[in-house]
Amino acid sequence: MFRFLSKSLAASLVLAGAAVLAAPPRAWRQEVVVAGSPFQGVHGLVVDGKGRLLASNLLGQTVHSVDLKTGAVSTLVGPPLGGADDVTLGPDGSVYWTGYFTGQLMRRSPDGRTRVIARGLPGLNSLAFRGDGRLYATQLGAADVLWEVDPNGKKPPRKVIDGPGFLNGFEFGPDDKLYGPLLLKGQIARIDVDTGGIEPVAQGFAMPTAVNFDARREHLYVVDAARGELVRVRLPSGDKEVVTTLPTGLDNLAVGPDDQVYVSNMVDNDIRVVNPAGGSVRVLVEARLSVPSGIAVAPDDPDERVYVADVYALRQVGGLDGKIHQTDRVLSSPTNFPMNVSVSALHVVRSTSYLGGHSSVQVLERATGKLLRTLPNANGVQGVVELADGTLILAEGATGRLVRVDTAEPAVTTVLAEGLEGPVGLAADTDATEPGVYVTEVRSGKVTRVRLSDGARRTVARGLKGPEGIARHPDGGLFVAEVGRKQLVRIDPATGRSTVVASKLRIGLPESAPFPPGYLPTGVAVGRSGTVYLTSDIESALYRFVPEP
């Protein structure tokens, strides 16, 4: 049984200070801070008529099957082929899904064979079959196009409409017209795919992301991601009725034959079931984190709150009790898609390498969470460190550079070092005689120290396999997530000697284009007690490693 680290033990370790941590402990006790989830953000849904719900998992690169009675989740298609933003079923029972980042439309036939039926469509998002068996899919973000795609992949896709207004999760009605949300217009539209004609059905939504017809195929259910609303739209009038209000971040929905509405929430990484007759809600699949990546712990925090860059939210998790204290969510706030985070005395800095118009670095006031600065950067920013004067050091995974960003408005960026092979994690070493930063290079397998005064580099350790997250420990060691070997290691920065702290860890999803090296980084942070925290992208969990006396 895993045990939580008590506050009394944490306090004793802090008070003992260097006397306790002068030498590295010989053993570490692994504990669960936040238990895992089967998803890494859940998106498209479809009921298969066999008591199961198919659910797409874009960042986890998986298509799942969910038992509608028990909520048990199994994997239908695993990584890397299963990277799905939306999923549907064909007339013959084949499963089809869209790869938003890969630009591929995939098909898994009933005999279990998986193949690509269309490619070269970045931003491929939603799809649905018309009653006559014709298949349609949209590009969203990278382009704004509705396509007809050959379900067998023998003919090239045919462009139906260019620029409909970011058509998202759609469905065909009994009139063979396509009904779906236009994100740029905040409306639900009806589209004639034969003529290209578009007419509004209902308006006044904040961010409608998907629609489905009810079981009798008379009216539409709509999810509004920004407001967290499930809305019933009556046809043909277009009158709207809020069925229930859920947490923001709703992504998609599916309606069962009994008219129960299954709703996915990518921010909370869960699936809920709504009974539209009375608006009651129950959780079918529950989660507490979505895609935990980079993490940070303030060295002056006795409670060891862990800031978690959870991709769809920035969360604070109690390192000692596992409670989630605060959530800053995408879609309903100006939050970017945080993949890395660092904490200074006054600020929290989050960065993202998400490639979809959201790549940026954001500086928050630590005491209030107020957003102070947003710095666009399309170079795949991974690790970030704030220096005492407010200067930022960024690791650009796509360019192989460390860059310095000053506090001026507009900010001035200068190159500190270049030629790094996949820089991912950063750890400050600013109290040294010659201040510097440690950086992990996921491609070369090195930990490198870069001097802040002139960018001079020194190799600290080599021969690692896929090093990502890194943090300095009070005992002087560097703790690194060696993702390629599924282990957490301690590195002596003076000798480069590496010691395994824990192995056979569930870390390291396969990289996915077009993300820079490191994909979803495995985060490492250290609390003032000497406890080491680590994220699991595969399990969507947060762990800690407590030094044994």
Coordinates of C-alpha atoms in Angstrom, one line a residue:
M1 CA 0.0 0.0 0.0
F2 CA 1.3 3.5 -0.9
R3 CA 1.3 5.9 2.0
F4 CA 1.0 9.7 2.0
L5 CA 4.0 11.6 3.3
S6 CA 2.8 13.2 6.6
K7 CA 3.3 16.9 7.3
S8 CA 5.3 16.0 10.4
L9 CA 7.7 13.9 8.4
A10 CA 8.0 16.7 5.8
A11 CA 8.7 19.2 8.6
S12 CA 11.3 17.0 10.2
L13 CA 13.1 16.7 6.9
V14 CA 13.1 20.4 6.4
L15 CA 14.3 21.2 9.9
A16 CA 17.0 18.7 9.7
G17 CA 18.1 20.3 6.4
A18 CA 21.6 19.4 5.1
A19 CA 22.2 17.0 8.0
V20 CA 19.6 14.7 6.6
L21 CA 20.3 15.2 2.9
A22 CA 24.0 15.6 3.0
A23 CA 24.4 12.2 1.3
P24 CA 21.9 10.7 -1.2
P25 CA 19.6 8.2 0.4
R26 CA 20.0 4.6 -0.7
A27 CA 16.3 3.9 -1.2
W28 CA 13.3 5.8 -2.3
R29 CA 9.6 5.0 -1.5
Q30 CA 7.3 5.5 -4.4
E31 CA 3.8 6.9 -3.6
V32 CA 0.7 8.0 -5.5
V33 CA -0.2 11.6 -5.2
V34 CA -3.0 11.6 -7.9
A35 CA -4.2 8.3 -9.3
G36 CA -4.3 7.8 -13.1
S37 CA -6.9 7.7 -15.8
P38 CA -7.3 5.7 -19.0
F39 CA -7.3 8.9 -21.2
Q40 CA -5.1 11.8 -21.9
G41 CA -8.0 14.1 -22.7
V42 CA -11.1 12.5 -24.2
H43 CA -12.7 13.9 -27.4
G44 CA -15.0 12.3 -30.0
L45 CA -17.7 9.8 -29.0
V46 CA -19.9 7.3 -30.8
V47 CA -22.3 4.6 -29.4
D48 CA -21.7 1.3 -31.2
G49 CA -25.1 -0.3 -30.5
K50 CA -23.4 -3.2 -28.6
G51 CA -23.5 -1.6 -25.2
R52 CA -20.2 0.2 -25.8
L53 CA -19.1 3.8 -26.4
L54 CA -16.1 4.4 -28.6
A55 CA -14.0 7.3 -27.4
S56 CA -11.1 9.1 -29.1
N57 CA -7.9 10.1 -27.4
L58 CA -5.9 12.6 -29.5
L59 CA -2.8 13.2 -27.4
G60 CA -2.8 9.6 -26.0
Q61 CA -2.9 8.4 -29.6
T62 CA -5.6 5.8 -28.7
V63 CA -9.1 4.8 -29.6
H64 CA -10.9 3.3 -26.6
S65 CA -14.0 1.2 -25.9
V66 CA -16.1 2.1 -22.9
D67 CA -18.7 -0.3 -21.3
L68 CA -21.9 1.8 -21.0
K69 CA -22.9 0.0 -17.8
T70 CA -19.7 -0.2 -15.8
G71 CA -17.5 2.5 -17.3
A72 CA -14.7 0.0 -17.8
V73 CA -12.3 1.2 -20.5
S74 CA -10.3 -1.0 -22.9
T75 CA -8.0 -0.1 -25.8
L76 CA -9.3 -0.7 -29.3
V77 CA -6.4 0.9 -31.1
G78 CA -3.2 1.9 -29.3
P79 CA -0.4 4.4 -30.1
P80 CA 0.8 5.7 -32.4
L81 CA -2.0 4.8 -34.9
G82 CA -4.9 5.7 -32.6
G83 CA -4.3 9.5 -32.4
A84 CA -8.0 10.5 -32.9
D85 CA -9.8 13.8 -32.5
D86 CA -13.1 12.3 -33.6
V87 CA -14.4 8.8 -34.2
T88 CA -17.4 7.2 -36.0
L89 CA -18.7 3.9 -37.3
G90 CA -19.2 2.9 -40.9
P91 CA -22.1 0.9 -42.4
D92 CA -20.1 -2.3 -42.2
G93 CA -19.0 -1.8 -38.6
S94 CA -15.6 -0.3 -39.5
V95 CA -14.2 2.3 -37.1
Y96 CA -13.0 5.6 -38.6
W97 CA -11.1 8.3 -36.9
T98 CA -9.3 11.6 -37.7
G99 CA -5.7 12.4 -36.8
Y100 CA -5.6 16.1 -36.1
F101 CA -1.8 16.4 -35.9
T102 CA -1.0 13.6 -38.5
G103 CA -3.5 14.8 -41.1
Q104 CA -4.6 11.2 -41.6
L105 CA -8.0 9.6 -41.7
M106 CA -7.8 6.1 -40.4
R107 CA -10.0 3.0 -40.8
R108 CA -10.1 -0.2 -38.8
S109 CA -12.1 -2.8 -40.5
P110 CA -14.1 -5.5 -38.6
D111 CA -11.3 -8.0 -39.2
G112 CA -9.0 -5.8 -37.2
R113 CA -6.9 -4.4 -40.1
T114 CA -5.9 -0.7 -39.7
R115 CA -4.9 1.5 -42.6
V116 CA -4.8 5.1 -43.8
I117 CA -7.6 6.1 -46.2
A118 CA -6.6 9.8 -46.6
R119 CA -3.5 11.8 -45.7
G120 CA -2.1 15.3 -46.1
L121 CA -5.0 17.0 -44.3
P122 CA -3.5 18.7 -41.2
G123 CA -6.1 19.8 -38.7
L124 CA -8.4 16.9 -39.7
N125 CA -11.1 17.1 -37.0
S126 CA -14.6 15.8 -37.3
L127 CA -16.3 13.2 -39.5
A128 CA -19.7 11.5 -40.1
F129 CA -21.4 9.3 -42.6
R130 CA -24.5 10.3 -44.6
G131 CA -27.4 7.9 -44.8
D132 CA -26.2 6.7 -48.3
G133 CA -22.8 5.7 -47.0
R134 CA -20.9 8.8 -48.1
L135 CA -18.2 10.0 -45.6
Y136 CA -17.4 13.6 -44.8
A137 CA -14.6 15.2 -42.8
T138 CA -13.4 18.7 -41.9
Q139 CA -10.2 20.4 -41.4
L140 CA -10.2 22.9 -38.6
G141 CA -7.4 25.3 -37.5
A142 CA -4.7 24.5 -40.1
A143 CA -7.4 24.9 -42.8
D144 CA -11.2 25.4 -42.9
V145 CA -12.5 22.9 -45.4
L146 CA -15.3 20.3 -45.6
W147 CA -14.2 17.2 -47.6
E148 CA -15.9 14.1 -49.0
V149 CA -13.6 11.1 -48.4
D150 CA -13.8 7.7 -50.0
P151 CA -14.5 5.2 -47.2
N152 CA -12.3 2.7 -48.9
G153 CA -9.4 5.1 -49.6
K154 CA -9.3 4.4 -53.3
K155 CA -10.3 7.9 -54.5
P156 CA -8.7 11.2 -53.4
P157 CA -10.7 13.4 -51.1
R158 CA -13.1 15.9 -52.8
K159 CA -13.4 19.4 -51.5
V160 CA -17.0 20.3 -50.8
I161 CA -16.8 23.7 -49.1
D162 CA -13.8 26.0 -48.6
G163 CA -14.2 28.3 -45.5
P164 CA -17.5 27.3 -43.9
G165 CA -16.4 28.9 -40.6
F166 CA -14.6 26.1 -38.7
L167 CA -17.2 23.4 -38.9
N168 CA -16.7 21.1 -35.9
G169 CA -18.5 17.9 -34.6
F170 CA -21.4 17.4 -37.0
E171 CA -24.1 14.8 -37.8
F172 CA -26.4 14.2 -40.8
G173 CA -30.1 14.6 -40.2
P174 CA -33.0 12.6 -41.5
D175 CA -33.2 15.1 -44.4
D176 CA -29.6 14.1 -45.4
K177 CA -28.4 17.6 -44.6
L178 CA -25.3 18.1 -42.4
Y179 CA -25.9 19.8 -39.1
G180 CA -23.0 21.2 -37.1
P181 CA -21.4 24.1 -35.2
L182 CA -19.5 26.9 -36.9
L183 CA -17.0 28.0 -34.3
L184 CA -16.2 31.3 -35.9
K185 CA -19.8 32.3 -36.0
G186 CA -21.1 30.8 -32.7
Q187 CA -24.0 29.2 -34.5
I188 CA -25.4 25.8 -35.6
A189 CA -25.8 25.5 -39.3
R190 CA -27.5 23.2 -41.8
I191 CA -25.4 22.4 -44.9
D192 CA -26.4 20.9 -48.2
V193 CA -23.3 18.9 -49.1
D194 CA -24.6 18.5 -52.7
T195 CA -25.0 22.3 -53.4
G196 CA -22.7 23.8 -50.7
G197 CA -25.6 25.9 -49.4
I198 CA -25.3 26.9 -45.7
E199 CA -28.1 28.3 -43.6
P200 CA -28.2 29.0 -39.8
V201 CA -30.3 26.9 -37.5
A202 CA -29.6 28.4 -34.1
Q203 CA -27.3 31.2 -32.9
G204 CA -26.0 32.9 -29.8
F205 CA -23.5 30.2 -28.6
A206 CA -20.2 31.1 -27.0
M207 CA -18.2 28.1 -28.3
P208 CA -20.4 25.3 -29.8
T209 CA -18.1 22.3 -30.4
A210 CA -20.5 19.4 -31.4
V211 CA -24.1 18.4 -32.1
N212 CA -26.0 15.2 -32.2
F213 CA -29.6 14.4 -32.9
D214 CA -31.8 12.9 -30.2
A215 CA -32.9 9.3 -30.4
R216 CA -36.0 10.1 -32.4
R217 CA -33.9 12.3 -34.7
E218 CA -36.2 15.3 -34.3
H219 CA -34.1 17.8 -32.3
L220 CA -30.4 18.6 -31.7
Y221 CA -28.3 18.4 -28.6
V222 CA -25.4 20.9 -28.6
V223 CA -22.4 21.2 -26.3
D224 CA -21.0 24.7 -25.6
A225 CA -17.4 24.3 -24.4
A226 CA -17.0 27.8 -23.0
R227 CA -20.2 27.9 -21.0
G228 CA -20.3 24.2 -20.1
E229 CA -23.8 23.9 -21.3
L230 CA -25.7 21.0 -22.9
V231 CA -28.4 22.7 -25.0
R232 CA -31.4 21.2 -26.8
V233 CA -32.2 22.9 -30.1
R234 CA -35.8 22.4 -31.3
L235 CA -36.3 22.0 -35.0
P236 CA -37.3 23.7 -37.2
S237 CA -37.7 26.8 -35.0
G238 CA -34.2 26.8 -33.6
D239 CA -35.4 27.5 -30.1
K240 CA -32.8 26.7 -27.4
E241 CA -33.2 25.1 -24.0
V242 CA -30.3 24.5 -21.6
V243 CA -30.7 20.9 -20.4
T244 CA -27.9 21.1 -17.8
T245 CA -24.7 23.0 -17.0
L246 CA -21.4 21.1 -16.7
P247 CA -17.8 22.1 -16.2
T248 CA -16.4 24.1 -19.1
G249 CA -14.2 22.3 -21.6
L250 CA -16.9 20.1 -23.2
D251 CA -15.7 18.6 -26.4
N252 CA -18.2 16.1 -27.9
L253 CA -21.2 14.1 -27.3
A254 CA -23.1 11.0 -28.4
V255 CA -26.8 10.0 -27.9
G256 CA -27.7 6.4 -27.0
P257 CA -30.9 4.6 -28.2
D258 CA -32.5 5.3 -24.8
D259 CA -31.8 9.1 -25.4
Q260 CA -29.1 9.2 -22.7
V261 CA -26.5 11.8 -23.7
Y262 CA -22.8 11.0 -23.3
V263 CA -20.6 14.1 -23.0
S264 CA -16.8 14.2 -23.1
N265 CA -14.8 16.9 -21.3
M266 CA -11.2 17.2 -22.5
V267 CA -10.2 19.5 -19.6
D268 CA -11.5 17.2 -16.9
N269 CA -10.6 14.1 -18.9
D270 CA -14.0 12.5 -18.1
I271 CA -17.2 11.2 -19.7
R272 CA -20.6 12.1 -18.1
V273 CA -24.1 10.8 -18.8
V274 CA -27.0 13.2 -18.9
N275 CA -30.6 12.1 -18.6
P276 CA -32.3 14.9 -20.6
A277 CA -35.7 14.1 -19.1
G278 CA -34.7 15.6 -15.8
G279 CA -31.2 16.9 -16.4
S280 CA -29.6 14.5 -13.9
V281 CA -25.9 13.8 -14.4
R282 CA -23.7 10.9 -13.5
V283 CA -20.0 10.2 -14.2
L284 CA -19.3 7.2 -16.4
V285 CA -15.5 7.6 -16.5
E286 CA -13.8 9.7 -13.9
A287 CA -10.3 11.4 -13.8
R288 CA -8.5 14.0 -11.8
L289 CA -5.8 15.0 -14.2
S290 CA -5.9 15.2 -18.0
V291 CA -2.4 15.2 -19.5
P292 CA 0.1 16.0 -16.7
S293 CA 3.4 17.1 -18.2
G294 CA 5.8 19.7 -16.8
I295 CA 5.6 20.4 -13.0
A296 CA 7.1 22.8 -10.5
V297 CA 7.2 23.2 -6.7
A298 CA 8.1 26.5 -5.0
P299 CA 11.1 26.0 -2.8
D300 CA 9.6 28.2 -0.1
D301 CA 6.3 26.3 0.1
P302 CA 6.1 24.0 3.2
D303 CA 2.9 22.4 1.8
E304 CA 4.7 21.5 -1.4
R305 CA 1.9 22.5 -3.8
V306 CA 2.8 21.0 -7.2
Y307 CA 2.0 23.2 -10.2
V308 CA 1.0 20.8 -13.0
A309 CA 1.0 21.8 -16.6
D310 CA -1.9 19.6 -17.5
V311 CA -2.1 20.7 -21.2
Y312 CA -5.8 21.5 -20.9
A313 CA -5.4 23.3 -17.6
L314 CA -2.9 24.6 -15.1
R315 CA -3.6 22.9 -11.8
Q316 CA -2.3 23.1 -8.3
V317 CA -2.0 19.8 -6.5
G318 CA -1.3 19.4 -2.8
G319 CA 2.0 17.4 -2.7
L320 CA 1.2 16.1 0.8
D321 CA -2.6 15.4 0.4
G322 CA -3.2 15.1 -3.3
K323 CA -6.0 17.7 -3.3
I324 CA -6.4 19.8 -6.4
H325 CA -6.7 23.4 -5.1
Q326 CA -7.0 25.5 -8.3
T327 CA -7.7 25.0 -11.9
D328 CA -7.0 27.5 -14.8
R329 CA -8.8 26.0 -17.8
V330 CA -8.4 26.4 -21.5
L331 CA -11.3 27.6 -23.7
S332 CA -13.1 29.4 -20.9
S333 CA -10.0 31.5 -20.0
P334 CA -7.0 33.0 -21.9
T335 CA -4.9 29.9 -20.8
N336 CA -2.6 28.5 -23.4
F337 CA -2.2 24.7 -23.6
P338 CA 0.4 24.4 -20.8
M339 CA 3.0 21.7 -21.2
N340 CA 5.8 23.1 -19.0
V341 CA 5.7 25.3 -15.9
S342 CA 8.2 27.0 -13.5
V343 CA 7.7 28.9 -10.3
S344 CA 9.6 31.9 -8.9
A345 CA 9.1 34.0 -5.8
L346 CA 6.5 36.2 -7.5
H347 CA 5.5 34.4 -10.7
V348 CA 4.3 31.3 -12.3
V349 CA 5.5 30.8 -15.9
R350 CA 3.8 28.3 -18.2
S351 CA 4.8 27.4 -21.8
T352 CA 3.4 25.3 -24.6
S353 CA 4.7 23.8 -27.8
Y354 CA 1.1 23.2 -28.9
L355 CA 1.1 23.9 -32.6
G356 CA -2.3 25.4 -33.4
G357 CA -2.1 29.1 -32.9
H358 CA -1.6 28.7 -29.2
S359 CA 2.2 28.4 -28.9
S360 CA 3.2 30.9 -26.3
V361 CA 4.8 31.7 -22.9
Q362 CA 2.5 33.2 -20.2
V363 CA 3.6 34.9 -17.0
L364 CA 1.1 34.8 -14.1
E365 CA 1.2 36.6 -10.7
R366 CA 1.8 33.8 -8.2
A367 CA -0.3 35.2 -5.4
T368 CA -3.5 35.9 -7.5
G369 CA -3.1 33.9 -10.7
K370 CA -3.6 37.1 -12.7
L371 CA -2.2 36.8 -16.3
L372 CA 0.6 39.5 -16.6
R373 CA 2.3 38.7 -20.0
T374 CA 1.7 36.6 -23.0
L375 CA 4.7 36.0 -25.3
P376 CA 4.0 34.3 -28.6
N377 CA 6.7 31.8 -29.6
A378 CA 6.2 29.3 -32.4
N379 CA 9.5 27.5 -31.9
G380 CA 8.2 24.7 -29.8
V381 CA 9.0 26.0 -26.3
Q382 CA 9.6 23.3 -23.8
G383 CA 11.3 24.2 -20.5
V384 CA 11.2 27.7 -19.1
V385 CA 13.1 29.4 -16.1
E386 CA 12.6 32.8 -14.7
L387 CA 15.7 34.5 -13.3
A388 CA 15.7 36.9 -10.3
D389 CA 15.4 40.0 -12.4
G390 CA 12.4 38.6 -14.4
T391 CA 14.4 37.6 -17.4
L392 CA 13.1 34.3 -18.9
I393 CA 15.3 31.5 -20.3
L394 CA 13.4 29.4 -22.8
A395 CA 14.3 26.0 -24.3
E396 CA 13.1 26.0 -28.0
G397 CA 12.7 22.3 -28.9
A398 CA 12.1 23.0 -32.6
T399 CA 15.2 25.2 -33.1
G400 CA 17.7 23.6 -30.6
R401 CA 18.2 27.0 -28.9
L402 CA 18.2 28.5 -25.5
V403 CA 16.9 32.1 -25.7
R404 CA 16.8 34.9 -23.2
V405 CA 13.7 37.1 -23.1
D406 CA 13.9 40.4 -21.2
T407 CA 11.2 42.2 -19.3
A408 CA 10.8 45.1 -21.8
E409 CA 7.5 45.7 -23.7
P410 CA 7.7 44.6 -26.4
A411 CA 10.1 41.9 -25.2
V412 CA 13.5 41.5 -26.8
T413 CA 14.8 38.0 -27.4
T414 CA 18.4 37.1 -27.7
V415 CA 20.1 33.7 -28.3
L416 CA 22.0 32.3 -25.3
A417 CA 23.0 29.0 -26.9
E418 CA 22.2 27.0 -30.1
G419 CA 23.0 23.7 -31.6
L420 CA 21.4 21.7 -28.7
E421 CA 19.8 18.4 -29.7
G422 CA 16.2 18.6 -28.6
P423 CA 16.3 20.8 -25.5
V424 CA 13.4 19.9 -23.2
G425 CA 13.9 20.4 -19.4
L426 CA 15.6 23.3 -17.6
A427 CA 16.8 23.6 -14.1
A428 CA 18.4 26.9 -12.8
D429 CA 21.8 26.9 -11.1
T430 CA 21.9 30.6 -10.3
D431 CA 23.4 30.5 -6.9
A432 CA 26.7 29.2 -8.2
T433 CA 29.8 31.3 -8.7
E434 CA 29.1 31.3 -12.4
P435 CA 25.3 31.2 -12.7
G436 CA 23.9 28.8 -15.3
V437 CA 21.1 26.5 -16.2
Y438 CA 21.0 22.7 -16.7
V439 CA 19.2 21.5 -19.9
T440 CA 18.3 18.0 -21.0
E441 CA 18.8 17.1 -24.6
V442 CA 16.4 14.4 -25.5
R443 CA 18.0 13.6 -28.9
S444 CA 21.7 13.4 -27.8
G445 CA 21.0 11.9 -24.4
K446 CA 22.9 14.5 -22.6
V447 CA 22.5 16.9 -19.7
T448 CA 24.3 20.1 -20.5
R449 CA 25.1 23.1 -18.3
V450 CA 24.9 26.5 -20.1
R451 CA 26.6 29.5 -18.5
L452 CA 24.3 32.5 -18.4
S453 CA 27.0 35.1 -18.9
D454 CA 28.2 33.9 -22.3
G455 CA 26.4 30.7 -23.2
A456 CA 29.4 28.5 -22.7
R457 CA 28.5 24.8 -22.5
R458 CA 29.7 21.9 -20.4
T459 CA 28.5 18.4 -20.8
V460 CA 27.4 17.1 -17.3
A461 CA 26.2 13.6 -18.3
R462 CA 25.9 11.6 -21.5
G463 CA 24.7 8.2 -22.5
L464 CA 21.1 8.8 -21.3
K465 CA 18.2 7.7 -23.3
G466 CA 15.5 10.3 -23.9
P467 CA 16.1 12.7 -20.9
E468 CA 13.2 15.1 -20.4
G469 CA 12.2 16.6 -17.0
I470 CA 15.0 17.8 -14.7
A471 CA 15.2 19.3 -11.2
R472 CA 17.9 20.1 -8.6
H473 CA 17.7 18.4 -5.3
P474 CA 18.8 19.9 -1.9
D475 CA 21.5 17.2 -1.7
G476 CA 23.1 18.8 -4.8
G477 CA 22.0 16.1 -7.3
L478 CA 20.1 16.4 -10.5
F479 CA 17.0 14.3 -10.8
V480 CA 16.1 13.4 -14.4
A481 CA 13.3 11.6 -16.1
E482 CA 15.1 9.2 -18.4
V483 CA 12.1 8.4 -20.6
G484 CA 13.8 6.2 -23.0
R485 CA 14.6 3.7 -20.3
K486 CA 11.4 4.3 -18.3
Q487 CA 13.3 5.4 -15.2
L488 CA 14.1 8.2 -12.8
V489 CA 17.8 8.8 -12.2
R490 CA 19.9 11.0 -10.0
I491 CA 23.0 12.5 -11.6
D492 CA 26.0 13.9 -9.7
P493 CA 26.7 17.2 -11.5
A494 CA 30.4 17.1 -10.6
T495 CA 31.1 13.6 -11.9
G496 CA 28.2 12.8 -14.2
R497 CA 27.6 9.6 -12.3
S498 CA 24.1 8.3 -12.8
T499 CA 22.1 6.3 -10.2
V500 CA 18.7 4.8 -10.8
V501 CA 16.1 5.9 -8.3
A502 CA 13.2 4.1 -9.8
S503 CA 12.7 1.9 -12.9
K504 CA 9.9 0.4 -15.0
L505 CA 8.0 3.6 -14.8
R506 CA 4.9 4.3 -16.9
I507 CA 6.3 7.3 -18.8
G508 CA 7.0 8.2 -22.4
L509 CA 4.2 8.3 -24.9
P510 CA 5.5 8.0 -28.5
E511 CA 6.4 11.3 -30.1
S512 CA 3.9 12.7 -32.5
A513 CA 4.4 15.1 -35.4
P514 CA 4.4 18.1 -35.6
F515 CA 5.4 18.5 -31.9
P516 CA 9.1 19.3 -31.2
P517 CA 11.3 16.7 -29.4
G518 CA 10.0 15.7 -26.1
Y519 CA 6.3 15.7 -27.2
L520 CA 4.5 15.7 -23.9
P521 CA 7.4 16.1 -21.5
T522 CA 7.6 14.0 -18.3
G523 CA 8.0 16.5 -15.5
V524 CA 10.2 16.3 -12.5
A525 CA 10.1 18.6 -9.5
V526 CA 11.6 18.6 -5.9
G527 CA 10.0 19.9 -2.8
R528 CA 11.8 21.5 0.2
S529 CA 11.5 18.2 2.1
G530 CA 13.6 16.4 -0.5
T531 CA 10.6 14.6 -2.0
V532 CA 10.8 14.2 -5.8
Y533 CA 7.6 14.5 -7.9
L534 CA 7.2 12.9 -11.3
T535 CA 4.3 12.9 -13.9
S536 CA 3.2 9.9 -15.9
D537 CA 1.9 10.8 -19.3
I538 CA 0.9 7.2 -20.0
E539 CA -1.2 7.0 -16.8
S540 CA -2.2 10.7 -16.5
A541 CA -1.0 10.4 -12.9
L542 CA 1.3 12.2 -10.4
Y543 CA 3.8 10.3 -8.3
R544 CA 6.3 11.1 -5.6
F545 CA 9.5 9.5 -4.4
V546 CA 10.2 9.9 -0.7
P547 CA 13.8 9.5 0.6
E548 CA 14.1 6.6 3.1
P549 CA 16.0 7.5 6.2

